[in-house]
Short mmCIF file of C-alpha atoms in Angstrom, two decimals:
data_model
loop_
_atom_site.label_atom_id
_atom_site.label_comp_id
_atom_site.label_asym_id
_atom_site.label_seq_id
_atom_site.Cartn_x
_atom_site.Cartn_y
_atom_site.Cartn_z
CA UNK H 21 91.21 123.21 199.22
CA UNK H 22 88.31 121.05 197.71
CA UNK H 23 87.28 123.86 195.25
CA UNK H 24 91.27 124.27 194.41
CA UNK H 25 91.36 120.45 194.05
CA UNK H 26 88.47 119.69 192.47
CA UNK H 27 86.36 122.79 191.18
CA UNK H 28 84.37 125.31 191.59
CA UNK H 29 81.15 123.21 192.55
CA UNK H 30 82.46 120.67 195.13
CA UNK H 31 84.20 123.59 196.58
CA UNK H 32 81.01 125.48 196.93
CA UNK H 33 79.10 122.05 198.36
CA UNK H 34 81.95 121.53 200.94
CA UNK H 35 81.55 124.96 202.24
CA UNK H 36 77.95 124.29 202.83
CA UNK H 37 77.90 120.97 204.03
CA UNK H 38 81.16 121.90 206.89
CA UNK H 39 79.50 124.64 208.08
CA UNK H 40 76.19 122.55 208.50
CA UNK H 41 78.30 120.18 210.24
CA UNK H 42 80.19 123.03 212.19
CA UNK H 43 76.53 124.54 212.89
CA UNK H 44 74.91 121.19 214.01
CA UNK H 45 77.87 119.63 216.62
CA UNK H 46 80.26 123.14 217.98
CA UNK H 47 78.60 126.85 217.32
CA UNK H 48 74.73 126.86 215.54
CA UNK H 49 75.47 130.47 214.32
CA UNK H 50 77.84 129.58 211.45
CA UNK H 51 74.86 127.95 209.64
CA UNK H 52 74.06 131.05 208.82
CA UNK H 53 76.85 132.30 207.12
CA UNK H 54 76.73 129.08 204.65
CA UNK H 55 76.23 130.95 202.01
CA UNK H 56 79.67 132.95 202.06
CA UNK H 57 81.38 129.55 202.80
CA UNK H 58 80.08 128.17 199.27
CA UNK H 59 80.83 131.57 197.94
CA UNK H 60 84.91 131.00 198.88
CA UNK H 61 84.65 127.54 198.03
CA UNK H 62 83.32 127.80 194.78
CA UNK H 63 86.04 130.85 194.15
CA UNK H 64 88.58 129.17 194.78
CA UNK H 65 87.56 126.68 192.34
CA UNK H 66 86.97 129.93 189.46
CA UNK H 67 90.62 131.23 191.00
CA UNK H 68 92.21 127.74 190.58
CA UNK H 69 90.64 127.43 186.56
CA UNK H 70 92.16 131.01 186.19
CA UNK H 71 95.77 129.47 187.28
CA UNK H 72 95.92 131.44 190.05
CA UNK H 73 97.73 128.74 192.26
CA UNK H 74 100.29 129.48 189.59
CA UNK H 75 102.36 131.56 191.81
CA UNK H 76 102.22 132.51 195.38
CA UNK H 77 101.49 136.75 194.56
CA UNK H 78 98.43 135.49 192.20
CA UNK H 79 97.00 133.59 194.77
CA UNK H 80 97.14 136.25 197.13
CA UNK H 81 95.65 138.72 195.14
CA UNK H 82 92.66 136.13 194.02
CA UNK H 83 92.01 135.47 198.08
CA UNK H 84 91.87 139.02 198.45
CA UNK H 85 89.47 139.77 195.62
CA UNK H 86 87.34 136.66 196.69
CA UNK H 87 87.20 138.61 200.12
CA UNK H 88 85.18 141.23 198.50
CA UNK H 89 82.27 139.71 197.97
CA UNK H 90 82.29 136.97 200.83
CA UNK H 91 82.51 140.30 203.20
CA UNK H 92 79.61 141.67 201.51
CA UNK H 93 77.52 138.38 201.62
CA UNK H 94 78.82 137.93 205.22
CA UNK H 95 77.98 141.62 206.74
CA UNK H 96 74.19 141.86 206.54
CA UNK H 97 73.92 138.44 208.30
CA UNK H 98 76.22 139.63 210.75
CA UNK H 99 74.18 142.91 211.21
CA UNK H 100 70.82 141.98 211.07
CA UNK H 101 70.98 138.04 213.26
CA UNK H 102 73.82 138.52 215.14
CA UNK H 103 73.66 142.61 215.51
CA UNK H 104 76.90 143.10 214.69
CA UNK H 105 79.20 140.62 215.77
CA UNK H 106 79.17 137.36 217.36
CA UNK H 107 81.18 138.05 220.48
CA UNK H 108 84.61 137.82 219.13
CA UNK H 109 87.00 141.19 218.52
CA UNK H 110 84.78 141.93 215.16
CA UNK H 111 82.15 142.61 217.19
CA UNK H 112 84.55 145.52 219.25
CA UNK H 113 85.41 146.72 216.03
CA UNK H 114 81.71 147.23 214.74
CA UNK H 115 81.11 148.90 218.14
CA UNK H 116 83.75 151.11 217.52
CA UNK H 117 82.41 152.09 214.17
CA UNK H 118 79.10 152.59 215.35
CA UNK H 119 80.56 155.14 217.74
CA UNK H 120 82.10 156.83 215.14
CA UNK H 121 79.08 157.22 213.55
CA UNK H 122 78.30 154.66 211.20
CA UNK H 123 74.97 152.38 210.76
CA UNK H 124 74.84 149.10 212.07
CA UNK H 125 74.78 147.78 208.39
CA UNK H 126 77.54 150.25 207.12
CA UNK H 127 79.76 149.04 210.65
CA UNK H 128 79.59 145.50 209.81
CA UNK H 129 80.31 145.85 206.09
CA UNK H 130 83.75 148.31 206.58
CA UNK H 131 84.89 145.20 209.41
CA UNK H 132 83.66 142.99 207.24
CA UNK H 133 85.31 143.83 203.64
CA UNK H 134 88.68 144.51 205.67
CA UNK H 135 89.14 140.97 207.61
CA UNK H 136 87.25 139.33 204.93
CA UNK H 137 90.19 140.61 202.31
CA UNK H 138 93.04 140.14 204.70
CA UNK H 139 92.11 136.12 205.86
CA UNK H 140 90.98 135.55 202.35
CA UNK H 141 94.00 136.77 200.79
CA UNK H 142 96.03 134.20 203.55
CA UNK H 143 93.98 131.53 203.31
CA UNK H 144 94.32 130.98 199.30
CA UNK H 145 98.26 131.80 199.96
CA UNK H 146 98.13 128.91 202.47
CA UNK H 147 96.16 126.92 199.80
CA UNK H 148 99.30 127.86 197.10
CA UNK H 149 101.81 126.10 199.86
CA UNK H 150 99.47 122.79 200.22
CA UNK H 151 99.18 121.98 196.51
CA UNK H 152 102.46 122.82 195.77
CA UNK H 153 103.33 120.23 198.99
CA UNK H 154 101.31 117.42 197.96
CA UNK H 155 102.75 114.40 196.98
CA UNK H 156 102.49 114.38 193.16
CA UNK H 157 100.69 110.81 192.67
CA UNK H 158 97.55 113.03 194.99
CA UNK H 159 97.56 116.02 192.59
CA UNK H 160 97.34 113.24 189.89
CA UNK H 161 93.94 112.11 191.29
CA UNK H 162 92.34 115.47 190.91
CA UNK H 163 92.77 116.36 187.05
CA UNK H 164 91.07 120.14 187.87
CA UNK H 165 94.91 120.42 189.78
CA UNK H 166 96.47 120.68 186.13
CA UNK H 167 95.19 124.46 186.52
CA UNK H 168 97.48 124.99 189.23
CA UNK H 169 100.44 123.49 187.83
CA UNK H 170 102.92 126.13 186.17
CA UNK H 171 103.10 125.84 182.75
CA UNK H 172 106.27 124.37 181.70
CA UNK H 173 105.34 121.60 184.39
CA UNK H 174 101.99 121.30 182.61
CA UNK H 175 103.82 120.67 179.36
CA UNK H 176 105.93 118.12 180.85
CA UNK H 177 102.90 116.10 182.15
CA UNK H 178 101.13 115.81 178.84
CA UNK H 179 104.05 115.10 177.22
CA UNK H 180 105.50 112.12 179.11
#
């Protein structure tokens, strides 16, 4: 939301700093996936400059394309820390595609690029239903929120 709200840089310095804070006070191994949390932050700052908060299916799509690369910055952490997984279902999967025949690496990265698109893709939908929900003297506060406003609105604002 902060990178939708107020671009691609705070968006990339809130994913850092929660997962730091995450890290430090519930579960020390999400420090290390900081890096994809600044990733998604700062895309969904590049996403919301691109108007994709526009409409819903846009959205979607950009969450889903974002997931490409956080799944790819996410896997070899996964694989090489945490061997795998981290003791949640992932990890079963992984196991299962290690069975199967796949690398450690190559396990993590197919698990990873598939939930990595999917929550992506539903986490910058449920980022289209908050801005369009907030009250329009808070979107006013953020000018980068002009991005996600659909056009004729857009028009309307600069006008009046």
């Amino acid at each position: 939301m902060i990178g939708v709200l107020a671009g691609p840089a705070a968006g990339a310095f809130t994913g850092i700093i929660s997962n730091l804070i995450w890290g430090v006070t519930l579960s020390p191994s999400v420090i290390a996936f900081s890096s994809g949390a600044a990733f998604i932050g700062a895309a969904a700052g590049w996403a919301a400059r691109l108007g994709a908060f526009r409409t819903p299916w846009f959205a979607v799509i950009a969450g889903a394309l974002a997931g490409i690369p956080a799944g790819a910055l996410g896997a070899p952490v996964a694989a090489y820390v945490f061997g795998g997984g981290l003791g949640s279902g992932t990890g079963g999967v992984v196991a299962v595609l290690q069975a199967a025949g796949l690398e450690m690496l190559n396990a993590t990265l197919a698990q990873s690029l598939f939930s990595d698109i999917i929550d992506k893709a539903l986490i910058f939908a449920l980022a289209y239903v908050i801005v369009r929900t907030l009250p329009r003297r808070i979107r006013d506060r953020y000018p980068f929120t002009d991005h996600s406003r659909a056009r004729s609105s857009r028009a309307a604002v600069r006008v009046g």
